[in-house]
PDB file of C-alpha atoms and ligand atoms in Angstrom:
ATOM      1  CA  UNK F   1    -257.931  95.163 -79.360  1.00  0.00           C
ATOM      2  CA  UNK F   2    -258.060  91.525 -77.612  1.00  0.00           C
ATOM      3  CA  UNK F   3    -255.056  90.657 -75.753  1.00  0.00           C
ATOM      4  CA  UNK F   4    -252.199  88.696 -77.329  1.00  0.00           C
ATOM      5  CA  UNK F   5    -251.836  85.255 -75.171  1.00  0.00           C
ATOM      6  CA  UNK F   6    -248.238  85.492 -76.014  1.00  0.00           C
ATOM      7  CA  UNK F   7    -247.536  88.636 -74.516  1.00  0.00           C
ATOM      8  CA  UNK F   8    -246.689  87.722 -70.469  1.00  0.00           C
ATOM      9  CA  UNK F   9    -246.274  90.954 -68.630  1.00  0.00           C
ATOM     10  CA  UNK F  10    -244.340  90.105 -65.313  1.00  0.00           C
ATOM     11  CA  UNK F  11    -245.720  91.521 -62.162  1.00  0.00           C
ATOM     12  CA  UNK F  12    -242.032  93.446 -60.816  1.00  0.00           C
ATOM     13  CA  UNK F  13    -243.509  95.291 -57.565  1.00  0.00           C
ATOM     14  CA  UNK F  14    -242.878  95.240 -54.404  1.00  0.00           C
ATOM     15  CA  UNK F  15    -246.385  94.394 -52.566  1.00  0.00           C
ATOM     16  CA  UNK F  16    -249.655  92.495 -54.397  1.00  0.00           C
ATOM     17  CA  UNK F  17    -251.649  95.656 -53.529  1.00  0.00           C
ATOM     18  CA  UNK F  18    -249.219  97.647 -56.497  1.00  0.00           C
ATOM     19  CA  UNK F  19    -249.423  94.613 -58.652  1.00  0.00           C
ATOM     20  CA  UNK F  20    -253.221  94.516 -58.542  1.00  0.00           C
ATOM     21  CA  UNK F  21    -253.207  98.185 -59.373  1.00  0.00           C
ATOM     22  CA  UNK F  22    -251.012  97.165 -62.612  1.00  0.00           C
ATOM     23  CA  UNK F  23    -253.298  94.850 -63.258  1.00  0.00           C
ATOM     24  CA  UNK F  24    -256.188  97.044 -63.004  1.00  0.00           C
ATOM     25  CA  UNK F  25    -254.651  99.641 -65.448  1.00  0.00           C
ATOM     26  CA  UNK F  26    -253.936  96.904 -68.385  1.00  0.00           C
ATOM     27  CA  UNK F  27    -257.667  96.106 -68.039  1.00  0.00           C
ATOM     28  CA  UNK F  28    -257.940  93.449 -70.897  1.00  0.00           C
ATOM     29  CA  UNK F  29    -254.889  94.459 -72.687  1.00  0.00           C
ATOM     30  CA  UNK F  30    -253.090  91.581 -71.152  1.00  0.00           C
ATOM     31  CA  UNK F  31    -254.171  88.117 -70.280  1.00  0.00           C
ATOM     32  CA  UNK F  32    -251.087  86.425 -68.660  1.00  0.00           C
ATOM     33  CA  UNK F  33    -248.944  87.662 -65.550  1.00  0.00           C
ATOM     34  CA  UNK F  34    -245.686  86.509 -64.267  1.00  0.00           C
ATOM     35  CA  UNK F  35    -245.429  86.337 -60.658  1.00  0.00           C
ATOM     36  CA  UNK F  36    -241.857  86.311 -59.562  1.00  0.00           C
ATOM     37  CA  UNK F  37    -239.728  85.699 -56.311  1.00  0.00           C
ATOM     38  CA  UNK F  38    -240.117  89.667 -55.395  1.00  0.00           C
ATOM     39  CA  UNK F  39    -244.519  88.794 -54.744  1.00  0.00           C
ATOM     40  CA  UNK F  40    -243.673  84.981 -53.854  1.00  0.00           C
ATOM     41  CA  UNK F  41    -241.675  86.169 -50.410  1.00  0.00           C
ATOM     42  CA  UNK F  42    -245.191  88.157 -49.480  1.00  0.00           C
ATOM     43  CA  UNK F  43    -248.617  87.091 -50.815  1.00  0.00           C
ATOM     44  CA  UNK F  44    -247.704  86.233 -54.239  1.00  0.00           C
ATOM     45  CA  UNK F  45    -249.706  83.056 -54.126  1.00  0.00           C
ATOM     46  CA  UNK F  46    -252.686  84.853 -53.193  1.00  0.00           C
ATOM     47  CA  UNK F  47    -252.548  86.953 -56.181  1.00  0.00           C
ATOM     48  CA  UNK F  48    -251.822  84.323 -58.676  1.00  0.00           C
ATOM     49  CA  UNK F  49    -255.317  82.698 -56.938  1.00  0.00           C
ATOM     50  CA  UNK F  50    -257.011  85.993 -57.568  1.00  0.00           C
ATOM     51  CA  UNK F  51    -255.526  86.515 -60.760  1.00  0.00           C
ATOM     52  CA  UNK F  52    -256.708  82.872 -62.051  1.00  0.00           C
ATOM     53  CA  UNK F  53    -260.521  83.668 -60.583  1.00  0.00           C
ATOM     54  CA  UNK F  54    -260.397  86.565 -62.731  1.00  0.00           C
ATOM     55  CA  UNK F  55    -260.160  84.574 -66.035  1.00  0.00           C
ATOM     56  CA  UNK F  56    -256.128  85.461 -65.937  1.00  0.00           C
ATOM     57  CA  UNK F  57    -253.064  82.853 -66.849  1.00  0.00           C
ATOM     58  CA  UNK F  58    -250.623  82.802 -64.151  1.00  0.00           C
ATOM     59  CA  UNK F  59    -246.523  82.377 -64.786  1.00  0.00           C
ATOM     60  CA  UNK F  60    -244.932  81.268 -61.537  1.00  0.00           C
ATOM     61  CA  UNK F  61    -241.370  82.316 -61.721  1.00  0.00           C
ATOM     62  CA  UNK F  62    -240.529  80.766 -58.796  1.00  0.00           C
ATOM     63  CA  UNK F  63    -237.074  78.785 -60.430  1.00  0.00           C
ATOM     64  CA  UNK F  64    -237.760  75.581 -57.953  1.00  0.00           C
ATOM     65  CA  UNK F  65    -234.737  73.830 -57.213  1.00  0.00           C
ATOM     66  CA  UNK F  66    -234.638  71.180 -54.466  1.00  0.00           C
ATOM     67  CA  UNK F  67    -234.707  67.206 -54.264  1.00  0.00           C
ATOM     68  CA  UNK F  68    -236.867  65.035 -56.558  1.00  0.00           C
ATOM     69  CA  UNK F  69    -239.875  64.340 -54.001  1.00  0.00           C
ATOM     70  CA  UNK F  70    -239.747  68.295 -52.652  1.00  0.00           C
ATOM     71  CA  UNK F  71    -240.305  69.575 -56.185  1.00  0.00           C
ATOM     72  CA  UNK F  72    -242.690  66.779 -57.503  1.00  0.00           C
ATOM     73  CA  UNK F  73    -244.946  67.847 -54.469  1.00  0.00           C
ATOM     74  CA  UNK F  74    -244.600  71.637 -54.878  1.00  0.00           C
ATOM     75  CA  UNK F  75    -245.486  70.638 -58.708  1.00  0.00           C
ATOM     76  CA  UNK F  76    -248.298  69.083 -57.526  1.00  0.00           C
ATOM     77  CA  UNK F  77    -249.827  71.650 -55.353  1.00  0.00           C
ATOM     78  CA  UNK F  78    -249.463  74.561 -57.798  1.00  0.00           C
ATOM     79  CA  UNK F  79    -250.826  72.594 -60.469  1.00  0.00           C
ATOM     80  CA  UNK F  80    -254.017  72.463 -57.766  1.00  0.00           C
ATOM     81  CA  UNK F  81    -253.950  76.107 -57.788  1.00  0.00           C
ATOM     82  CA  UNK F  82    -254.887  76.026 -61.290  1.00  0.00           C
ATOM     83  CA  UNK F  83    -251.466  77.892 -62.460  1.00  0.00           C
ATOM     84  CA  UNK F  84    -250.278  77.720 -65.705  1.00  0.00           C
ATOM     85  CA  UNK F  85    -246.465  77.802 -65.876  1.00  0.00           C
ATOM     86  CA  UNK F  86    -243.932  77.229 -63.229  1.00  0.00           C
ATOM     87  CA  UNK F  87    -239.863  77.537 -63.675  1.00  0.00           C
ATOM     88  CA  UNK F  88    -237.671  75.168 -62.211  1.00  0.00           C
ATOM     89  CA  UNK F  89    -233.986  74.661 -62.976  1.00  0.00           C
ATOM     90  CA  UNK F  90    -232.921  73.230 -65.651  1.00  0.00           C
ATOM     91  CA  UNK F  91    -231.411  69.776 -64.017  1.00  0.00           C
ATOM     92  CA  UNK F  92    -232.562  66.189 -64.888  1.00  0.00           C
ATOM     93  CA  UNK F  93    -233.846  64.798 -61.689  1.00  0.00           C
ATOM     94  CA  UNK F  94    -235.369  68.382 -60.932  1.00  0.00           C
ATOM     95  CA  UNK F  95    -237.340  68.609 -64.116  1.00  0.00           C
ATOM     96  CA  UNK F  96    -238.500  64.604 -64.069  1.00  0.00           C
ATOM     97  CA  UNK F  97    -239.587  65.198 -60.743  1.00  0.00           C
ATOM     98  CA  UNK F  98    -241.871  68.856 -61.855  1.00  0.00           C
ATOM     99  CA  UNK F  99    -242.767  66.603 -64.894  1.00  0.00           C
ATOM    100  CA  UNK F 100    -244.545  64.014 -61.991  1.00  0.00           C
ATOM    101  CA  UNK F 101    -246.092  66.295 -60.253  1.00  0.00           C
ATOM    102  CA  UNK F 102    -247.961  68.359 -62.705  1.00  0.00           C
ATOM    103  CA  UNK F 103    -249.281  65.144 -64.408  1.00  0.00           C
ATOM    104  CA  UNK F 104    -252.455  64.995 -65.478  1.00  0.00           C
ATOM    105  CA  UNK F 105    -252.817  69.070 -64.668  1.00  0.00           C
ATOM    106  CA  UNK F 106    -252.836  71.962 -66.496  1.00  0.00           C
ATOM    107  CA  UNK F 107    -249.224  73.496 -65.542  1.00  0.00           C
ATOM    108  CA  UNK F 108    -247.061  73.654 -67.991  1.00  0.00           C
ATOM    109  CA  UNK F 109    -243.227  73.242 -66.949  1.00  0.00           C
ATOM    110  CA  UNK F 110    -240.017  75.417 -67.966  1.00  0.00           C
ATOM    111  CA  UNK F 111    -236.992  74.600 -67.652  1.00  0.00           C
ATOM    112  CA  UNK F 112    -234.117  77.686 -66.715  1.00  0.00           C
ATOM    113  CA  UNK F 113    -231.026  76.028 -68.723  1.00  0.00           C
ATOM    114  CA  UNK F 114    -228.635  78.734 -67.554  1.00  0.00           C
ATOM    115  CA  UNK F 115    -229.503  82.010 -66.033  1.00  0.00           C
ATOM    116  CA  UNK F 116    -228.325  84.311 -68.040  1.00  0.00           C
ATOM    117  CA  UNK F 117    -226.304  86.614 -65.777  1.00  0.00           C
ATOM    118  CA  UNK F 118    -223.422  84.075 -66.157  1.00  0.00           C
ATOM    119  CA  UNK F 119    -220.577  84.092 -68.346  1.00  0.00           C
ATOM    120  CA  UNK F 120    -218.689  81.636 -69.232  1.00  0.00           C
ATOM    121  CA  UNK F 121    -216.064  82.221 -66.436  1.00  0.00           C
ATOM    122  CA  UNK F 122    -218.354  81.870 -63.962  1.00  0.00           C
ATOM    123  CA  UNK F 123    -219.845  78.768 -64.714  1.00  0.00           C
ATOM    124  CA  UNK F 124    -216.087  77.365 -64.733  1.00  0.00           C
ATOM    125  CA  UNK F 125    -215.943  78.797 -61.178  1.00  0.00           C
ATOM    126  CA  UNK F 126    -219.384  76.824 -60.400  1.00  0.00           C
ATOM    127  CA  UNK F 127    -217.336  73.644 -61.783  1.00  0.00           C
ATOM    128  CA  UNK F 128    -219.082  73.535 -65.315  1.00  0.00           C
ATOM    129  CA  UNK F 129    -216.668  72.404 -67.824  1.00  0.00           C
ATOM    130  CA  UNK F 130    -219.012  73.930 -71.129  1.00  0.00           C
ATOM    131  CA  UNK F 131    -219.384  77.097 -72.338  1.00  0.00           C
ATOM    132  CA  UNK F 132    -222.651  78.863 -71.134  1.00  0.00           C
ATOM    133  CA  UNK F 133    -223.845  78.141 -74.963  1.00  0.00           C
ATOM    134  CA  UNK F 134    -222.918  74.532 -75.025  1.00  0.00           C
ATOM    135  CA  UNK F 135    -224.726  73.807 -71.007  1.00  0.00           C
ATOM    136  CA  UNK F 136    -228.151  75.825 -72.752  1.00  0.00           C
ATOM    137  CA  UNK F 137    -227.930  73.167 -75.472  1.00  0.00           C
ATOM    138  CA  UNK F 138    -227.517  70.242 -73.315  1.00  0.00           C
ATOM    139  CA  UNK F 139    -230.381  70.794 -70.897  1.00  0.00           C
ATOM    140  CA  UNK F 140    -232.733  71.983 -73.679  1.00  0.00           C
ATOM    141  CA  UNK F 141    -232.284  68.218 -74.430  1.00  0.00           C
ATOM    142  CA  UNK F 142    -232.449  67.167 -70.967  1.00  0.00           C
ATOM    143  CA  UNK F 143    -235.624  69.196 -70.621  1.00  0.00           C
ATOM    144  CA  UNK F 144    -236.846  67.521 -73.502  1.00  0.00           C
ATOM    145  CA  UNK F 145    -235.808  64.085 -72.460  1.00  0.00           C
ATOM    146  CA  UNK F 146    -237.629  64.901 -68.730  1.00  0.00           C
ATOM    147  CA  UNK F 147    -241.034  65.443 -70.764  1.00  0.00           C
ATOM    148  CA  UNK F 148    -241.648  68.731 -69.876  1.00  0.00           C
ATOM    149  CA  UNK F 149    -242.616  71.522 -71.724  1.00  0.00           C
ATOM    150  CA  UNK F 150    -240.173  73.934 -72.656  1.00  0.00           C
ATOM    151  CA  UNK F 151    -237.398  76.299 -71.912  1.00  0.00           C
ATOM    152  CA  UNK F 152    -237.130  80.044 -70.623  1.00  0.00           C
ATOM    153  CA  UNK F 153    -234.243  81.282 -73.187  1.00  0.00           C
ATOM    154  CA  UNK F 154    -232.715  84.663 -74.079  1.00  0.00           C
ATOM    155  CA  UNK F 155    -233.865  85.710 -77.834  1.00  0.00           C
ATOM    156  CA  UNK F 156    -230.471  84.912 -78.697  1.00  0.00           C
ATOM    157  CA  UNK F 157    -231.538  81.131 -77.858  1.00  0.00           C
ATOM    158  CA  UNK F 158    -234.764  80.988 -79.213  1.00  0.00           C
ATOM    159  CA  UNK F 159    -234.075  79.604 -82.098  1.00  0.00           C
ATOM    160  CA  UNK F 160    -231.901  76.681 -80.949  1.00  0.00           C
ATOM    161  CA  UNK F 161    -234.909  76.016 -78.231  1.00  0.00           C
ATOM    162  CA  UNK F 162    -236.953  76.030 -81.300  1.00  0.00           C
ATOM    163  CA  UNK F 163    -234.863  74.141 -83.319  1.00  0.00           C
ATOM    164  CA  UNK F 164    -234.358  71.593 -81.228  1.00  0.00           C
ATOM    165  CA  UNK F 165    -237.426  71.708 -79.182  1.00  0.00           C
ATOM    166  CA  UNK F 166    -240.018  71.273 -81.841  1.00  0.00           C
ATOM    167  CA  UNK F 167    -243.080  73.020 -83.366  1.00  0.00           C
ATOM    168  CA  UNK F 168    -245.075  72.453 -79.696  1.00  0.00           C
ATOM    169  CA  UNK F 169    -242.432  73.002 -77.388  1.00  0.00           C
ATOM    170  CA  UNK F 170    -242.303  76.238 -75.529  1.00  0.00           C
ATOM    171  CA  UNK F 171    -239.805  79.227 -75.404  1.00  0.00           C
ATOM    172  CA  UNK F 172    -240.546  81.679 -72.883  1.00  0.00           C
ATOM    173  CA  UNK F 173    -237.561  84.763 -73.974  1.00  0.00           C
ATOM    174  CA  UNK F 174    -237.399  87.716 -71.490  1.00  0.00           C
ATOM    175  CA  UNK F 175    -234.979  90.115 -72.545  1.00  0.00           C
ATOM    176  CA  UNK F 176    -237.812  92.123 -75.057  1.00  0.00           C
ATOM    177  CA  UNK F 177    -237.462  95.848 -75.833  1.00  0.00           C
ATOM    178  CA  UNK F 178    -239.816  97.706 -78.381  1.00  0.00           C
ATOM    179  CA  UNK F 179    -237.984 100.054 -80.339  1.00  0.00           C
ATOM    180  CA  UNK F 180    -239.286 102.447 -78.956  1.00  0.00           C
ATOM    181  CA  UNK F 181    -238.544 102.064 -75.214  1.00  0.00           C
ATOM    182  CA  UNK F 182    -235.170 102.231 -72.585  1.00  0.00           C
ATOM    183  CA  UNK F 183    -233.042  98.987 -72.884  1.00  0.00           C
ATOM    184  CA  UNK F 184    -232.558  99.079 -69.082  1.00  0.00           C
ATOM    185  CA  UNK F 185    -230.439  96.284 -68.400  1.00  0.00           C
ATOM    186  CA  UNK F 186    -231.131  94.303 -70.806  1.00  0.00           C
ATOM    187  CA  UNK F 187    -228.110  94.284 -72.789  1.00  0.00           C
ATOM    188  CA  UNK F 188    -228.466  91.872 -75.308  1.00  0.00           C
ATOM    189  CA  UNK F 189    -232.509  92.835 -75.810  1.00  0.00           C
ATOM    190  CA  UNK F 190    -234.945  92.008 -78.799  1.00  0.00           C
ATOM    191  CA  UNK F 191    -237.729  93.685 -80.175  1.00  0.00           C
ATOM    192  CA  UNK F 192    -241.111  91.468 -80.096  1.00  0.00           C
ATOM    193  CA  UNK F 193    -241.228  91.135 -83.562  1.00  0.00           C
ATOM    194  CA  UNK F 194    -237.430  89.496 -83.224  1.00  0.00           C
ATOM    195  CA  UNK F 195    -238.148  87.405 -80.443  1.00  0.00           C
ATOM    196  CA  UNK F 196    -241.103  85.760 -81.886  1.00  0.00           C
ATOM    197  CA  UNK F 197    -239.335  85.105 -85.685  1.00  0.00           C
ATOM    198  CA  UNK F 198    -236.435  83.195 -83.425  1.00  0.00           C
ATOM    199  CA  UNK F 199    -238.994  81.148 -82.292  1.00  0.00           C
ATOM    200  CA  UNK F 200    -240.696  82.522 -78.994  1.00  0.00           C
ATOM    201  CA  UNK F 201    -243.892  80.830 -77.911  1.00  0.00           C
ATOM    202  CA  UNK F 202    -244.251  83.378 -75.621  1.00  0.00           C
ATOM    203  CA  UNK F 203    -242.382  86.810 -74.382  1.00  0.00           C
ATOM    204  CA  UNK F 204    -241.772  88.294 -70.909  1.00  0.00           C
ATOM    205  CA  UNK F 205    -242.212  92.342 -71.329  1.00  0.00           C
ATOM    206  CA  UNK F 206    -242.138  94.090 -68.257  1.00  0.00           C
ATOM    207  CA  UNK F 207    -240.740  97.697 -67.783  1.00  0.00           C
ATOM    208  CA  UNK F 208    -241.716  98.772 -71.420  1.00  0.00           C
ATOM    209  CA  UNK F 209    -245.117  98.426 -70.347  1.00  0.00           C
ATOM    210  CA  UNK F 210    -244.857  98.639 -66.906  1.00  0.00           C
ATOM    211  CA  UNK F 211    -242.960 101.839 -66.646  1.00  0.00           C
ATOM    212  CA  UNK F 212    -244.766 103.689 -69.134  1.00  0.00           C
ATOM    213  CA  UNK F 213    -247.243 106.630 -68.434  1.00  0.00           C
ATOM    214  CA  UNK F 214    -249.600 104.982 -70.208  1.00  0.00           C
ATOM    215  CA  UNK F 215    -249.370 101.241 -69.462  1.00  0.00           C
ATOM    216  CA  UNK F 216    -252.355 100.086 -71.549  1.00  0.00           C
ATOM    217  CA  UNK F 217    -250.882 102.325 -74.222  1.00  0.00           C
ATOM    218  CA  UNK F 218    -248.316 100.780 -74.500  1.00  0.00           C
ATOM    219  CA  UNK F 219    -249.350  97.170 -73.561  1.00  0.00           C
ATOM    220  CA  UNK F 220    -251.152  97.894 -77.160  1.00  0.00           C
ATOM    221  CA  UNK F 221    -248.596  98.976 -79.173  1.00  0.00           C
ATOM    222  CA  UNK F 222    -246.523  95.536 -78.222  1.00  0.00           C
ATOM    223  CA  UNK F 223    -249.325  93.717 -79.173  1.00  0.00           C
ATOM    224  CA  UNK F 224    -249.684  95.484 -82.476  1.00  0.00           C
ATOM    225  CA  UNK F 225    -246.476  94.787 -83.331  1.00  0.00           C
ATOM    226  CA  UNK F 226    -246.331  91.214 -82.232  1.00  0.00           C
ATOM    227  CA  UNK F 227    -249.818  91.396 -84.159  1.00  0.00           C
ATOM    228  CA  UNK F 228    -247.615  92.311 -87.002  1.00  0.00           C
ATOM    229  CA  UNK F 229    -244.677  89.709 -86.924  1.00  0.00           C
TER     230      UNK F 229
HETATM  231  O1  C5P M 301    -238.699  94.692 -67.199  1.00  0.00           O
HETATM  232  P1  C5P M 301    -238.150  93.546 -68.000  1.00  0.00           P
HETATM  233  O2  C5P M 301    -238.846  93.370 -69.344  1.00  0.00           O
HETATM  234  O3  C5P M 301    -236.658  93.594 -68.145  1.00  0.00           O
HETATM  235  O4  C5P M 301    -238.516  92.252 -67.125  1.00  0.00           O
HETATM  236  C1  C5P M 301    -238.075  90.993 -67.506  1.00  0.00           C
HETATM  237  C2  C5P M 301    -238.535  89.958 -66.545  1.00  0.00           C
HETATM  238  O5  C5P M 301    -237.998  88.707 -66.911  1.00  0.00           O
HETATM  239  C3  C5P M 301    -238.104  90.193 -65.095  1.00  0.00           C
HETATM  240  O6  C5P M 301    -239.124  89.656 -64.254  1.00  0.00           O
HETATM  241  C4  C5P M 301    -236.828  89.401 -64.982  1.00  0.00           C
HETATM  242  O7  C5P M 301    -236.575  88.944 -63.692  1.00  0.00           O
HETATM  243  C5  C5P M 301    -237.131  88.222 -65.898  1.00  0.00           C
HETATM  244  N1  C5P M 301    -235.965  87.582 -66.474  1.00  0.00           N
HETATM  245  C6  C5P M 301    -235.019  88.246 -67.241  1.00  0.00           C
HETATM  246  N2  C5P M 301    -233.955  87.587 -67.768  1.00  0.00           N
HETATM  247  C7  C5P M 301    -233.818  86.286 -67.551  1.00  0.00           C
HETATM  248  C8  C5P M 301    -234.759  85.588 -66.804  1.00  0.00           C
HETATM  249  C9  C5P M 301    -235.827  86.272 -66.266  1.00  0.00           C
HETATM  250  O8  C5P M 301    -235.137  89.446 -67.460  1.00  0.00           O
HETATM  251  N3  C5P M 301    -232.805  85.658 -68.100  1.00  0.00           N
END
């Protein structure tokens, strides 16, 4: 079986050595990798530059955050490294300025609305005076109104990124369990199938896979079922 382009399996190890030995074990199961803050503090931009020479789509989950000309020029220099998605938060001038600097490129901008280990008490600590529900609204808009792509949202959101977001715009949900495999700490998980009726463009499946015996296994079974969604 060909892998699923909407199945992003995120690389969650501690050195690029163990991540290209994951990577090596999915063999052509998968086609897209997320490279997260765990790879980005060693050589994590290395192997999203070996990863893209190998014919692989590269998900930097790097959740930039910083003034208007820092992030349009980080934008800028990842969409030279030929990545394909970058995260930054979910605020107007930070988005308008990722928007400028991936212009013209192939990277593709998400925007984290609220990160969703916060409740609702502690975003009225932060200051906010909405409900977590009500700020993941508002800055799917914003997003929207900054021109860039789309949104990473919990399955529980998909369908309002969706809704809101059109037919092209993207929802990147984490938070995806197979049936068949641990819930970890994922409390509020879906199943692929689930993920993608709410509306997922794309889902973020990591221990599942991952932490399997088999990874390619079981890389296959998700995209059997997503297959059959
Ligand atoms: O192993 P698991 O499928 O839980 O991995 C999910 C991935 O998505 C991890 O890299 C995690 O950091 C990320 N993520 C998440 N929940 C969010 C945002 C990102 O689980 N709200």
């Amino acid at each position: 079986m060909r892998a699923d382009p909407r199945l992003i399996v995120p690389l969650d190890v501690p050195t690029a050595d163990e991540a290209r030995a994951l990577v090596a074990r999915l063999d052509d199961t998968v086609s897209f990798y997320k490279v997260g803050l765990e790879l980005f503090a060693t050589d994590g931009m290395a192997l999203a530059c070996e990863l893209k020479a190998e014919g692989k789509q590269v998900f930097l989950d790097w959740k930039l955050h910083d003034i208007g000309a820092t992030v349009e020029r980080a934008a800028a220099a990842l969409a030279g490294a030929g990545c394909d998605l970058l995260t930054v938060h979910a605020e107007p001038q930070v988005m308008a300025a990722a928007a400028r600097g991936c212009a013209g490129s192939g990277l593709k901008i998400l925007g984290v609305t609220v990160l969703t280990s916060l409740t609702d008490a502690d975003l009225t600590e932060i200051g906010y005076a909405e409900t977590a529900r009500a700020l993941v609204e508002r800055r799917i808009r914003q997003a929207l109104a900054a021109g860039i792509h789309g949104v990473v949202a919990s399955p529980l959101e998909a369908e309002l990124a969706r809704s809101i977001g059109g037919p092209d715009f993207l929802v990147v949900t984490p938070g995806v369990r197979p049936d068949w495999s641990a819930k970890n700490d994922q409390a509020r998980a879906a199943t692929p199938a689930e993920a993608l009726k709410a509306g997922a463009s794309h889902i973020v499946c990591g221990r599942p896979i991952t932490a399997a015996q088999d990874p390619q296994a079981a890389a296959l079974k998700v995209v059997a079922e997503m297959a059959g969604s």
